[in-house]
Structures are given as structure tokens and as C-alpha cells.
Amino acid sequence: MNNFAYVRPNDVDSALALIRSRPKARFLAGGTNLLDLWKMGVEQPQTVIDISRLGLTDIAARPDGTGLRIGALARNSDVAGHPLVVSQYPVLSRALLSGASPQLRNAATMGGNLMQRTRCPYFYDPAFPSCNKRNPGSGCGALNGYNRNHAILGHSDQCIATNPSDMNVALAALEAQIRVIGPDGERVIPMGEFHRLPEDHPELDTTLQPNELITAIDLPPMADTKHAVYLKVRDRSLYAFALVSVAACLAIENGVIGSARIALGGVAHKPWRVPEAEALMRGVTPDRSICERVADRLLQGAYAYRYNRFKLTLAHRSIVRALTVAAAAS
Ligand code: SF4
């Protein structure tokens, strides 16, 4: 049993003052990940700052009238069903609805989903002694252990974990911007720079600084909403994390691709994008051969371990499938 203080500020300034002044403090939003980690003993906060009274739940056009701004405390289910999201960002709605269960989506927030930690079993269970993410310098139990759900891209010998979120994959393809506030004021982090690869510091999942709070997610306008797909492959059809997922957003005019934004989930420590692969699609008429070439380029350098070799083929086929379906949509 670890004793802790519970506080519930009414505004952002108070929340920031609390996180600055209390050691080992954690923000609590929907609690769908923090409480699990806490019960397992992975997290042991001394102060829990309940941010549920901060507002930050609006979903509306950005102040300049373009795109969309989604409050960090908007619930996943509210965002997935919001008319502006369904009509303008269907790939985000589909990704959210493919994650977790209805009960969890009703509780989970957008900011919390961004901060969701890996589901690597060696990380979740402190009975396993080796996990560099949980205990830096202790080794990686998954390297020579059961690594079926682990990364094939961007990993290091320090950590081969994957980011478990569906939402993050869609946000990467949509080139979302994450608005945060901290002691030095507000800043905006491009989605591609929000999550990080493990390198030598797998204990760090994101580039968010310790005393910063996520306030909103901005989405730029989408030129073409028709040719957007979120494909998730998993062991069962509900309540399972992705083995591989693909968010593909194509802009097609007169049968020719103007732009392609493709993000992969379930394969790396962060949503995986390769600009050179996307550039291959620009200015071409979509067919199977270009989809195959894009898949080859997206997976260039992929390396699998004992139990996740199947992901190499699965990821390739999933990319080709998602691009084919996105291109054919009408
Ligand atoms: Fe820990 Fe990462 Fe290794 Fe899993 S893959 S045991 S999270 S260091």
C-alpha cells in the first residue's frame, strides 16, 4: 500500500502549480492506464492531481475557422461520434472505435490516450526483473523472451516495445499538432515529434516535459476525406491491441494521387511514417504495383525477433490492403 495525496484543481494554472510543487505527482484524467499501472506497482505516485475539472473538453473548429481543435479531456467516445470528426476526419473516428471497449472509450481521454504506455508484459509486471523502460539499466526481458507483440522497426537493444494506441496512428497520418502548457508557457509539438523511439532512453515515451500538461489536439483541414482508411489487424475482433495497423489518407483528383499520408501502428515505439514512401505515391495512378513498392519502402530495415517474424509479412500485406481500399473508395 502506498499512501498518496489526492487533489482536484479547478483550473489549469492550479494544476500546473501543483505538478511543479509536489514530488512524484501524476495527472489523473480518465485513469484507464494510470490506475492499471498503479495497481501493478509500476507507478507509485505520491500525489494524484485529478484534472477532470479543468474543462478542456470542447470539440470545435480552430480559432482561425479551419481544421478542428479537440480538448485534451474530451472522451474518446465523444470524439469518435462527434459529427465534425465523423464527417471531416473519419480515419480518426474509425481508429478510436477500434480501440479498447465501449466502457473504456467512455472514460478514456484524448490526452490520456496520447500518454498511453506500452503493453509489453515485462513492463507491466514488476515480478519480471528486466525492463529498461520500468527500471533503466535492468535489461530488456522481451529481447530473448516472448516478443510476439513487439516492434519490427525503430527498436534498439534497450527496448523493443510498441506504442499500443490506435488513435495515435490516425493522429500521425492526420499530422495533428499537440498543444501543451508548462512553466515556460504554451508550445505546440507536431505529432511526429511527440512520441520518440527508445534509443538509449526507453523510459521516455514522449517529448513532453515533466511539468507540462496537454491542453488540446489540433487537426489541419483534410483535402480529401473519401480516401481515408484505418485498418487494424488483431488476434480477435474486439478489445485487442493491434498486431499491425495502418492509417492511410490519400488525396486523389481525376484518378491521380496528389498526396499520401500513411502511418503504421503495432510495429514501433511510435506511429511509423516514412516520407520517402509517401512521396512514391505522388502524381501516380494507384495500382497494386505502387502499393507494393510503398509497402517495401515503409518496411525497409525492418528486423524481427523469435516470435514476431510473422509481422514482416503481415505488415506488408496490411499496407497493400489499406492503400488499395483507400484508393478504391468512392
Ligand atoms: Fe521493457 Fe521495452 Fe524490453 Fe518491454 S521491450 S521489457 S518495455 S525494455
mmCIF file of C-alpha atoms and ligand atoms in Angstrom:
data_model
loop_
_atom_site.group_PDB
_atom_site.id
_atom_site.type_symbol
_atom_site.label_atom_id
_atom_site.label_comp_id
_atom_site.label_asym_id
_atom_site.label_seq_id
_atom_site.Cartn_x
_atom_site.Cartn_y
_atom_site.Cartn_z
ATOM 1 C CA MET A 1 0.000 0.000 0.000
ATOM 2 C CA ASN A 2 1.460 3.324 -0.934
ATOM 3 C CA ASN A 3 -0.064 6.398 0.665
ATOM 4 C CA PHE A 4 -0.771 9.301 -1.613
ATOM 5 C CA ALA A 5 -2.394 12.726 -1.627
ATOM 6 C CA TYR A 6 -5.382 13.387 -3.879
ATOM 7 C CA VAL A 7 -6.077 16.903 -5.154
ATOM 8 C CA ARG A 8 -8.595 18.216 -7.668
ATOM 9 C CA PRO A 9 -7.758 21.680 -9.022
ATOM 10 C CA ASN A 10 -10.381 23.776 -10.804
ATOM 11 C CA ASP A 11 -8.156 25.460 -13.380
ATOM 12 C CA VAL A 12 -5.048 24.869 -15.471
ATOM 13 C CA ASP A 13 -2.830 27.302 -13.517
ATOM 14 C CA SER A 14 -3.573 25.490 -10.255
ATOM 15 C CA ALA A 15 -2.867 22.129 -11.874
ATOM 16 C CA LEU A 16 0.496 23.370 -13.149
ATOM 17 C CA ALA A 17 1.390 24.836 -9.746
ATOM 18 C CA LEU A 18 0.602 21.501 -8.113
ATOM 19 C CA ILE A 19 2.632 19.381 -10.540
ATOM 20 C CA ARG A 20 5.585 21.737 -10.047
ATOM 21 C CA SER A 21 5.460 21.707 -6.266
ATOM 22 C CA ARG A 22 4.722 18.057 -5.464
ATOM 23 C CA PRO A 23 7.336 15.324 -5.898
ATOM 24 C CA LYS A 24 6.261 12.187 -7.770
ATOM 25 C CA ALA A 25 2.952 13.753 -8.785
ATOM 26 C CA ARG A 26 0.844 12.426 -11.672
ATOM 27 C CA PHE A 27 -2.073 13.916 -13.567
ATOM 28 C CA LEU A 28 -5.163 11.705 -13.484
ATOM 29 C CA ALA A 29 -7.650 12.063 -16.353
ATOM 30 C CA GLY A 30 -9.746 9.007 -17.364
ATOM 31 C CA GLY A 31 -7.451 6.753 -15.353
ATOM 32 C CA THR A 32 -7.742 3.859 -17.801
ATOM 33 C CA ASN A 33 -3.973 3.381 -17.973
ATOM 34 C CA LEU A 34 -2.591 5.053 -14.844
ATOM 35 C CA LEU A 35 -4.785 3.035 -12.473
ATOM 36 C CA ASP A 36 -3.681 -0.252 -14.087
ATOM 37 C CA LEU A 37 -0.039 0.709 -13.765
ATOM 38 C CA TRP A 38 -0.588 1.877 -10.225
ATOM 39 C CA LYS A 39 -2.306 -1.344 -9.156
ATOM 40 C CA MET A 40 0.561 -3.353 -10.646
ATOM 41 C CA GLY A 41 3.127 -1.238 -8.779
ATOM 42 C CA VAL A 42 4.682 0.169 -11.941
ATOM 43 C CA GLU A 43 3.549 3.668 -10.951
ATOM 44 C CA GLN A 44 3.691 4.823 -7.333
ATOM 45 C CA PRO A 45 2.570 8.461 -7.283
ATOM 46 C CA GLN A 46 2.814 10.456 -4.069
ATOM 47 C CA THR A 47 0.263 12.965 -5.308
ATOM 48 C CA VAL A 48 -2.541 12.347 -7.766
ATOM 49 C CA ILE A 49 -3.780 15.509 -9.463
ATOM 50 C CA ASP A 50 -7.290 14.867 -10.763
ATOM 51 C CA ILE A 51 -7.669 17.157 -13.792
ATOM 52 C CA SER A 52 -11.271 16.270 -14.565
ATOM 53 C CA ARG A 53 -12.486 19.754 -13.542
ATOM 54 C CA LEU A 54 -10.259 21.702 -15.912
ATOM 55 C CA GLY A 55 -12.740 21.804 -18.792
ATOM 56 C CA LEU A 56 -10.684 21.173 -21.955
ATOM 57 C CA THR A 57 -13.464 19.084 -23.471
ATOM 58 C CA ASP A 58 -14.533 21.261 -26.419
ATOM 59 C CA ILE A 59 -14.507 19.933 -29.976
ATOM 60 C CA ALA A 60 -14.742 22.801 -32.472
ATOM 61 C CA ALA A 61 -13.071 24.487 -35.426
ATOM 62 C CA ARG A 62 -9.725 26.117 -34.608
ATOM 63 C CA PRO A 63 -9.824 29.859 -33.840
ATOM 64 C CA ASP A 64 -8.948 30.691 -37.479
ATOM 65 C CA GLY A 65 -12.020 28.730 -38.595
ATOM 66 C CA THR A 66 -10.078 25.896 -40.249
ATOM 67 C CA GLY A 67 -9.493 22.326 -39.154
ATOM 68 C CA LEU A 68 -10.501 21.157 -35.714
ATOM 69 C CA ARG A 69 -9.381 21.631 -32.122
ATOM 70 C CA ILE A 70 -10.133 18.794 -29.722
ATOM 71 C CA GLY A 71 -9.802 19.405 -25.991
ATOM 72 C CA ALA A 72 -7.350 17.093 -24.237
ATOM 73 C CA LEU A 73 -10.040 15.940 -21.811
ATOM 74 C CA ALA A 74 -12.634 15.110 -24.463
ATOM 75 C CA ARG A 75 -13.606 11.456 -24.072
ATOM 76 C CA ASN A 76 -12.601 9.029 -26.811
ATOM 77 C CA SER A 77 -16.231 8.006 -27.406
ATOM 78 C CA ASP A 78 -17.397 11.636 -27.645
ATOM 79 C CA VAL A 79 -14.710 12.394 -30.216
ATOM 80 C CA ALA A 80 -15.358 9.229 -32.231
ATOM 81 C CA GLY A 81 -19.053 10.093 -32.547
ATOM 82 C CA HIS A 82 -18.766 13.860 -32.993
ATOM 83 C CA PRO A 83 -20.341 14.972 -36.311
ATOM 84 C CA LEU A 84 -17.305 17.091 -37.285
ATOM 85 C CA VAL A 85 -14.939 14.197 -36.653
ATOM 86 C CA VAL A 86 -17.127 11.656 -38.434
ATOM 87 C CA SER A 87 -17.554 13.899 -41.477
ATOM 88 C CA GLN A 88 -14.116 15.552 -41.707
ATOM 89 C CA TYR A 89 -11.745 13.069 -40.047
ATOM 90 C CA PRO A 90 -13.321 9.631 -40.491
ATOM 91 C CA VAL A 91 -9.965 7.913 -40.105
ATOM 92 C CA LEU A 92 -9.751 9.245 -36.538
ATOM 93 C CA SER A 93 -13.276 8.162 -35.706
ATOM 94 C CA ARG A 94 -12.594 4.644 -37.027
ATOM 95 C CA ALA A 95 -9.301 4.352 -35.179
ATOM 96 C CA LEU A 96 -10.896 5.422 -31.900
ATOM 97 C CA LEU A 97 -13.772 2.977 -32.329
ATOM 98 C CA SER A 98 -11.361 0.129 -32.988
ATOM 99 C CA GLY A 99 -9.617 0.669 -29.644
ATOM 100 C CA ALA A 100 -10.404 -0.877 -26.264
ATOM 101 C CA SER A 101 -14.071 -1.407 -25.299
ATOM 102 C CA PRO A 102 -17.092 0.943 -25.183
ATOM 103 C CA GLN A 103 -16.718 1.276 -21.402
ATOM 104 C CA LEU A 104 -13.037 2.228 -21.679
ATOM 105 C CA ARG A 105 -13.690 4.643 -24.547
ATOM 106 C CA ASN A 106 -16.344 6.360 -22.401
ATOM 107 C CA ALA A 107 -13.734 7.008 -19.710
ATOM 108 C CA ALA A 108 -10.504 7.485 -21.683
ATOM 109 C CA THR A 109 -9.487 10.983 -22.732
ATOM 110 C CA MET A 110 -7.627 12.174 -25.804
ATOM 111 C CA GLY A 111 -4.662 13.429 -23.769
ATOM 112 C CA GLY A 112 -4.558 10.201 -21.789
ATOM 113 C CA ASN A 113 -4.590 8.162 -24.982
ATOM 114 C CA LEU A 114 -1.583 10.129 -26.226
ATOM 115 C CA MET A 115 0.216 9.248 -22.987
ATOM 116 C CA GLN A 116 -0.798 5.564 -23.014
ATOM 117 C CA ARG A 117 2.177 3.355 -22.207
ATOM 118 C CA THR A 118 3.302 0.160 -23.888
ATOM 119 C CA ARG A 119 1.517 -3.121 -23.155
ATOM 120 C CA CYS A 120 4.765 -5.104 -23.068
ATOM 121 C CA PRO A 121 4.129 -7.729 -20.357
ATOM 122 C CA TYR A 122 7.648 -7.383 -18.952
ATOM 123 C CA PHE A 123 6.947 -3.700 -18.361
ATOM 124 C CA TYR A 124 3.583 -4.296 -16.741
ATOM 125 C CA ASP A 125 4.676 -6.926 -14.243
ATOM 126 C CA PRO A 126 7.362 -5.900 -11.727
ATOM 127 C CA ALA A 127 7.881 -9.625 -10.969
ATOM 128 C CA PHE A 128 9.998 -9.607 -14.136
ATOM 129 C CA PRO A 129 13.352 -8.129 -13.084
ATOM 130 C CA SER A 130 14.472 -6.908 -16.518
ATOM 131 C CA CYS A 131 12.784 -3.953 -18.137
ATOM 132 C CA ASN A 132 14.743 -0.861 -19.115
ATOM 133 C CA LYS A 133 11.554 1.129 -19.503
ATOM 134 C CA ARG A 134 10.380 0.420 -15.967
ATOM 135 C CA ASN A 135 13.815 0.216 -14.373
ATOM 136 C CA PRO A 136 16.552 1.804 -16.530
ATOM 137 C CA GLY A 137 19.692 -0.308 -16.750
ATOM 138 C CA SER A 138 17.977 -3.576 -15.794
ATOM 139 C CA GLY A 139 17.948 -5.031 -19.337
ATOM 140 C CA CYS A 140 15.151 -5.936 -21.701
ATOM 141 C CA GLY A 141 13.262 -9.119 -20.865
ATOM 142 C CA ALA A 142 11.497 -9.150 -24.217
ATOM 143 C CA LEU A 143 14.659 -9.296 -26.359
ATOM 144 C CA ASN A 144 15.102 -13.020 -25.745
ATOM 145 C CA GLY A 145 11.679 -13.579 -24.205
ATOM 146 C CA TYR A 146 8.163 -13.740 -25.567
ATOM 147 C CA ASN A 147 8.186 -10.926 -28.111
ATOM 148 C CA ARG A 148 5.193 -11.693 -30.317
ATOM 149 C CA ASN A 149 3.636 -8.217 -29.976
ATOM 150 C CA HIS A 150 6.879 -6.313 -30.205
ATOM 151 C CA ALA A 151 8.472 -3.921 -32.672
ATOM 152 C CA ILE A 152 9.987 -4.660 -36.059
ATOM 153 C CA LEU A 153 11.006 -1.064 -36.803
ATOM 154 C CA GLY A 154 12.894 1.637 -34.933
ATOM 155 C CA HIS A 155 13.766 -0.545 -31.945
ATOM 156 C CA SER A 156 17.058 -0.652 -30.067
ATOM 157 C CA ASP A 157 18.694 -3.345 -27.970
ATOM 158 C CA GLN A 158 17.453 -1.328 -24.987
ATOM 159 C CA CYS A 159 13.755 -1.758 -25.786
ATOM 160 C CA ILE A 160 11.622 -3.369 -28.495
ATOM 161 C CA ALA A 161 8.228 -2.236 -27.183
ATOM 162 C CA THR A 162 5.425 -0.849 -29.350
ATOM 163 C CA ASN A 163 3.065 2.057 -28.824
ATOM 164 C CA PRO A 164 -0.347 0.435 -28.251
ATOM 165 C CA SER A 165 -2.666 3.265 -29.295
ATOM 166 C CA ASP A 166 -4.907 3.194 -32.380
ATOM 167 C CA MET A 167 -5.727 6.877 -32.020
ATOM 168 C CA ASN A 168 -2.054 7.839 -32.212
ATOM 169 C CA VAL A 169 -1.686 6.144 -35.587
ATOM 170 C CA ALA A 170 -4.567 8.146 -37.035
ATOM 171 C CA LEU A 171 -3.263 11.384 -35.495
ATOM 172 C CA ALA A 172 0.128 10.735 -37.100
ATOM 173 C CA ALA A 173 -1.430 10.303 -40.539
ATOM 174 C CA LEU A 174 -3.514 13.453 -39.971
ATOM 175 C CA GLU A 175 -0.390 15.411 -38.959
ATOM 176 C CA ALA A 176 -2.001 16.551 -35.744
ATOM 177 C CA GLN A 177 -0.360 19.130 -33.527
ATOM 178 C CA ILE A 178 -0.302 18.668 -29.777
ATOM 179 C CA ARG A 179 -0.837 21.815 -27.732
ATOM 180 C CA VAL A 180 0.802 21.775 -24.301
ATOM 181 C CA ILE A 181 1.323 24.260 -21.498
ATOM 182 C CA GLY A 182 4.069 24.318 -18.890
ATOM 183 C CA PRO A 183 6.235 26.605 -16.758
ATOM 184 C CA ASP A 184 7.568 28.349 -19.885
ATOM 185 C CA GLY A 185 4.139 28.919 -21.396
ATOM 186 C CA GLU A 186 2.403 27.231 -24.300
ATOM 187 C CA ARG A 187 4.022 25.318 -27.136
ATOM 188 C CA VAL A 188 2.928 23.098 -29.998
ATOM 189 C CA ILE A 189 4.504 19.709 -30.682
ATOM 190 C CA PRO A 190 3.991 18.147 -34.133
ATOM 191 C CA MET A 191 2.550 14.639 -33.734
ATOM 192 C CA GLY A 192 5.582 13.156 -35.467
ATOM 193 C CA GLU A 193 7.790 14.537 -32.702
ATOM 194 C CA PHE A 194 5.529 13.812 -29.736
ATOM 195 C CA HIS A 195 6.396 10.127 -29.329
ATOM 196 C CA ARG A 196 10.001 9.008 -29.505
ATOM 197 C CA LEU A 197 11.994 5.922 -30.425
ATOM 198 C CA PRO A 198 13.582 4.072 -27.499
ATOM 199 C CA GLU A 199 17.264 4.575 -28.422
ATOM 200 C CA ASP A 200 19.223 4.632 -25.128
ATOM 201 C CA HIS A 201 16.343 6.018 -23.053
ATOM 202 C CA PRO A 202 13.320 3.734 -23.355
ATOM 203 C CA GLU A 203 11.979 5.076 -20.070
ATOM 204 C CA LEU A 204 10.976 8.201 -22.040
ATOM 205 C CA ASP A 205 7.926 7.601 -24.235
ATOM 206 C CA THR A 206 7.340 11.180 -25.339
ATOM 207 C CA THR A 207 8.984 14.580 -25.664
ATOM 208 C CA LEU A 208 6.538 16.105 -23.161
ATOM 209 C CA GLN A 209 8.480 17.722 -20.326
ATOM 210 C CA PRO A 210 7.794 16.637 -16.721
ATOM 211 C CA ASN A 211 5.716 19.653 -15.683
ATOM 212 C CA GLU A 212 3.781 20.120 -18.907
ATOM 213 C CA LEU A 213 0.081 19.458 -19.457
ATOM 214 C CA ILE A 214 -1.563 18.587 -22.782
ATOM 215 C CA THR A 215 -4.420 21.018 -23.426
ATOM 216 C CA ALA A 216 -5.646 20.208 -26.950
ATOM 217 C CA ILE A 217 -5.059 18.422 -30.219
ATOM 218 C CA ASP A 218 -5.228 20.461 -33.425
ATOM 219 C CA LEU A 219 -6.082 18.856 -36.746
ATOM 220 C CA PRO A 220 -5.292 20.652 -40.004
ATOM 221 C CA PRO A 221 -8.022 20.597 -42.662
ATOM 222 C CA MET A 222 -8.173 17.426 -44.765
ATOM 223 C CA ALA A 223 -8.244 17.896 -48.532
ATOM 224 C CA ASP A 224 -9.907 14.552 -49.243
ATOM 225 C CA THR A 225 -11.949 12.633 -46.699
ATOM 226 C CA LYS A 226 -13.134 9.890 -49.054
ATOM 227 C CA HIS A 227 -9.855 8.062 -49.473
ATOM 228 C CA ALA A 228 -9.022 7.505 -45.815
ATOM 229 C CA VAL A 229 -8.784 4.101 -44.182
ATOM 230 C CA TYR A 230 -7.891 2.713 -40.789
ATOM 231 C CA LEU A 231 -7.084 -0.984 -40.978
ATOM 232 C CA LYS A 232 -6.405 -2.861 -37.745
ATOM 233 C CA VAL A 233 -5.277 -6.490 -37.624
ATOM 234 C CA ARG A 234 -5.547 -8.184 -34.237
ATOM 235 C CA ASP A 235 -5.985 -11.592 -32.643
ATOM 236 C CA ARG A 236 -9.719 -11.159 -32.024
ATOM 237 C CA SER A 237 -12.239 -8.748 -33.401
ATOM 238 C CA LEU A 238 -12.820 -6.738 -30.190
ATOM 239 C CA TYR A 239 -10.846 -5.486 -27.219
ATOM 240 C CA ALA A 240 -7.396 -6.377 -28.506
ATOM 241 C CA PHE A 241 -4.340 -4.331 -29.346
ATOM 242 C CA ALA A 242 -3.161 -4.121 -32.929
ATOM 243 C CA LEU A 243 -0.639 -6.619 -34.214
ATOM 244 C CA VAL A 244 -0.357 -4.246 -37.143
ATOM 245 C CA SER A 245 -2.470 -1.257 -38.081
ATOM 246 C CA VAL A 246 -2.405 1.176 -40.984
ATOM 247 C CA ALA A 247 -3.872 4.667 -41.259
ATOM 248 C CA ALA A 248 -3.852 5.748 -44.890
ATOM 249 C CA CYS A 249 -5.062 9.156 -46.079
ATOM 250 C CA LEU A 250 -4.852 9.728 -49.821
ATOM 251 C CA ALA A 251 -5.876 12.816 -51.743
ATOM 252 C CA ILE A 252 -6.953 11.778 -55.247
ATOM 253 C CA GLU A 253 -8.117 14.005 -58.059
ATOM 254 C CA ASN A 254 -9.100 12.768 -61.523
ATOM 255 C CA GLY A 255 -7.671 9.373 -60.655
ATOM 256 C CA VAL A 256 -4.220 10.733 -59.754
ATOM 257 C CA ILE A 257 -2.811 10.788 -56.231
ATOM 258 C CA GLY A 258 -1.965 14.292 -55.048
ATOM 259 C CA SER A 259 -0.689 13.331 -51.625
ATOM 260 C CA ALA A 260 -0.413 10.298 -49.380
ATOM 261 C CA ARG A 261 -0.025 10.154 -45.627
ATOM 262 C CA ILE A 262 0.500 6.682 -44.188
ATOM 263 C CA ALA A 263 1.161 5.719 -40.574
ATOM 264 C CA LEU A 264 1.720 2.253 -39.138
ATOM 265 C CA GLY A 265 0.811 1.015 -35.662
ATOM 266 C CA GLY A 266 1.856 -2.088 -33.749
ATOM 267 C CA VAL A 267 5.299 -2.111 -35.339
ATOM 268 C CA ALA A 268 7.340 0.523 -33.492
ATOM 269 C CA HIS A 269 7.720 2.582 -30.315
ATOM 270 C CA LYS A 270 5.833 5.381 -32.092
ATOM 271 C CA PRO A 271 3.479 5.622 -35.076
ATOM 272 C CA TRP A 272 5.720 4.862 -38.064
ATOM 273 C CA ARG A 273 5.861 7.171 -41.063
ATOM 274 C CA VAL A 274 8.367 7.320 -43.918
ATOM 275 C CA PRO A 275 8.077 10.474 -46.069
ATOM 276 C CA GLU A 276 10.049 8.837 -48.906
ATOM 277 C CA ALA A 277 7.483 6.046 -49.091
ATOM 278 C CA GLU A 278 4.611 8.536 -49.232
ATOM 279 C CA ALA A 279 6.384 10.518 -51.962
ATOM 280 C CA LEU A 280 6.364 7.430 -54.184
ATOM 281 C CA MET A 281 2.591 7.758 -54.492
ATOM 282 C CA ARG A 282 2.505 11.401 -55.526
ATOM 283 C CA GLY A 283 1.384 12.023 -59.099
ATOM 284 C CA VAL A 284 0.672 8.398 -59.936
ATOM 285 C CA THR A 285 -2.463 6.450 -60.743
ATOM 286 C CA PRO A 286 -2.908 3.952 -57.916
ATOM 287 C CA ASP A 287 -2.439 0.284 -58.718
ATOM 288 C CA ARG A 288 -1.187 -2.786 -56.904
ATOM 289 C CA SER A 289 2.393 -2.350 -58.003
ATOM 290 C CA ILE A 290 2.752 1.124 -56.442
ATOM 291 C CA CYS A 291 1.113 -0.120 -53.245
ATOM 292 C CA GLU A 292 3.682 -2.945 -53.096
ATOM 293 C CA ARG A 293 6.566 -0.516 -53.629
ATOM 294 C CA VAL A 294 5.281 1.775 -50.898
ATOM 295 C CA ALA A 295 4.994 -1.187 -48.521
ATOM 296 C CA ASP A 296 8.568 -2.225 -49.364
ATOM 297 C CA ARG A 297 9.829 1.277 -48.586
ATOM 298 C CA LEU A 298 7.804 1.668 -45.387
ATOM 299 C CA LEU A 299 9.254 -1.588 -44.075
ATOM 300 C CA GLN A 300 12.812 -1.019 -45.243
ATOM 301 C CA GLY A 301 15.169 -2.008 -42.432
ATOM 302 C CA ALA A 302 12.529 -3.993 -40.543
ATOM 303 C CA TYR A 303 14.001 -6.572 -38.197
ATOM 304 C CA ALA A 304 12.005 -9.207 -36.326
ATOM 305 C CA TYR A 305 12.666 -11.390 -33.295
ATOM 306 C CA ARG A 306 11.896 -15.014 -32.500
ATOM 307 C CA TYR A 307 8.133 -14.733 -32.050
ATOM 308 C CA ASN A 308 7.171 -11.749 -34.190
ATOM 309 C CA ARG A 309 8.584 -12.722 -37.592
ATOM 310 C CA PHE A 310 5.029 -13.052 -38.885
ATOM 311 C CA LYS A 311 4.678 -9.279 -38.564
ATOM 312 C CA LEU A 312 7.030 -8.726 -41.510
ATOM 313 C CA THR A 313 4.593 -10.374 -43.895
ATOM 314 C CA LEU A 314 1.500 -9.206 -42.059
ATOM 315 C CA ALA A 315 2.618 -5.568 -42.132
ATOM 316 C CA HIS A 316 3.409 -5.723 -45.849
ATOM 317 C CA ARG A 317 0.054 -7.233 -46.712
ATOM 318 C CA SER A 318 -1.785 -4.809 -44.414
ATOM 319 C CA ILE A 319 -0.195 -1.787 -46.070
ATOM 320 C CA VAL A 320 -1.055 -3.032 -49.557
ATOM 321 C CA ARG A 321 -4.597 -3.814 -48.445
ATOM 322 C CA ALA A 322 -5.148 -0.428 -46.757
ATOM 323 C CA LEU A 323 -3.777 1.534 -49.717
ATOM 324 C CA THR A 324 -5.812 -0.492 -52.190
ATOM 325 C CA VAL A 325 -9.014 0.057 -50.229
ATOM 326 C CA ALA A 326 -8.276 3.776 -49.704
ATOM 327 C CA ALA A 327 -7.579 4.319 -53.389
ATOM 328 C CA ALA A 328 -10.722 2.459 -54.460
ATOM 329 C CA ALA A 329 -13.076 4.264 -52.056
ATOM 330 C CA SER A 330 -15.753 6.384 -53.682
HETATM 331 FE FE1 SF4 B 1 10.827 -3.256 -21.039
HETATM 332 FE FE2 SF4 B 1 10.856 -2.327 -23.526
HETATM 333 FE FE3 SF4 B 1 12.073 -4.569 -23.026
HETATM 334 FE FE4 SF4 B 1 9.412 -4.483 -22.849
HETATM 335 S S1 SF4 B 1 10.614 -4.232 -24.689
HETATM 336 S S2 SF4 B 1 10.865 -5.461 -21.432
HETATM 337 S S3 SF4 B 1 9.097 -2.364 -22.178
HETATM 338 S S4 SF4 B 1 12.622 -2.568 -22.174
#
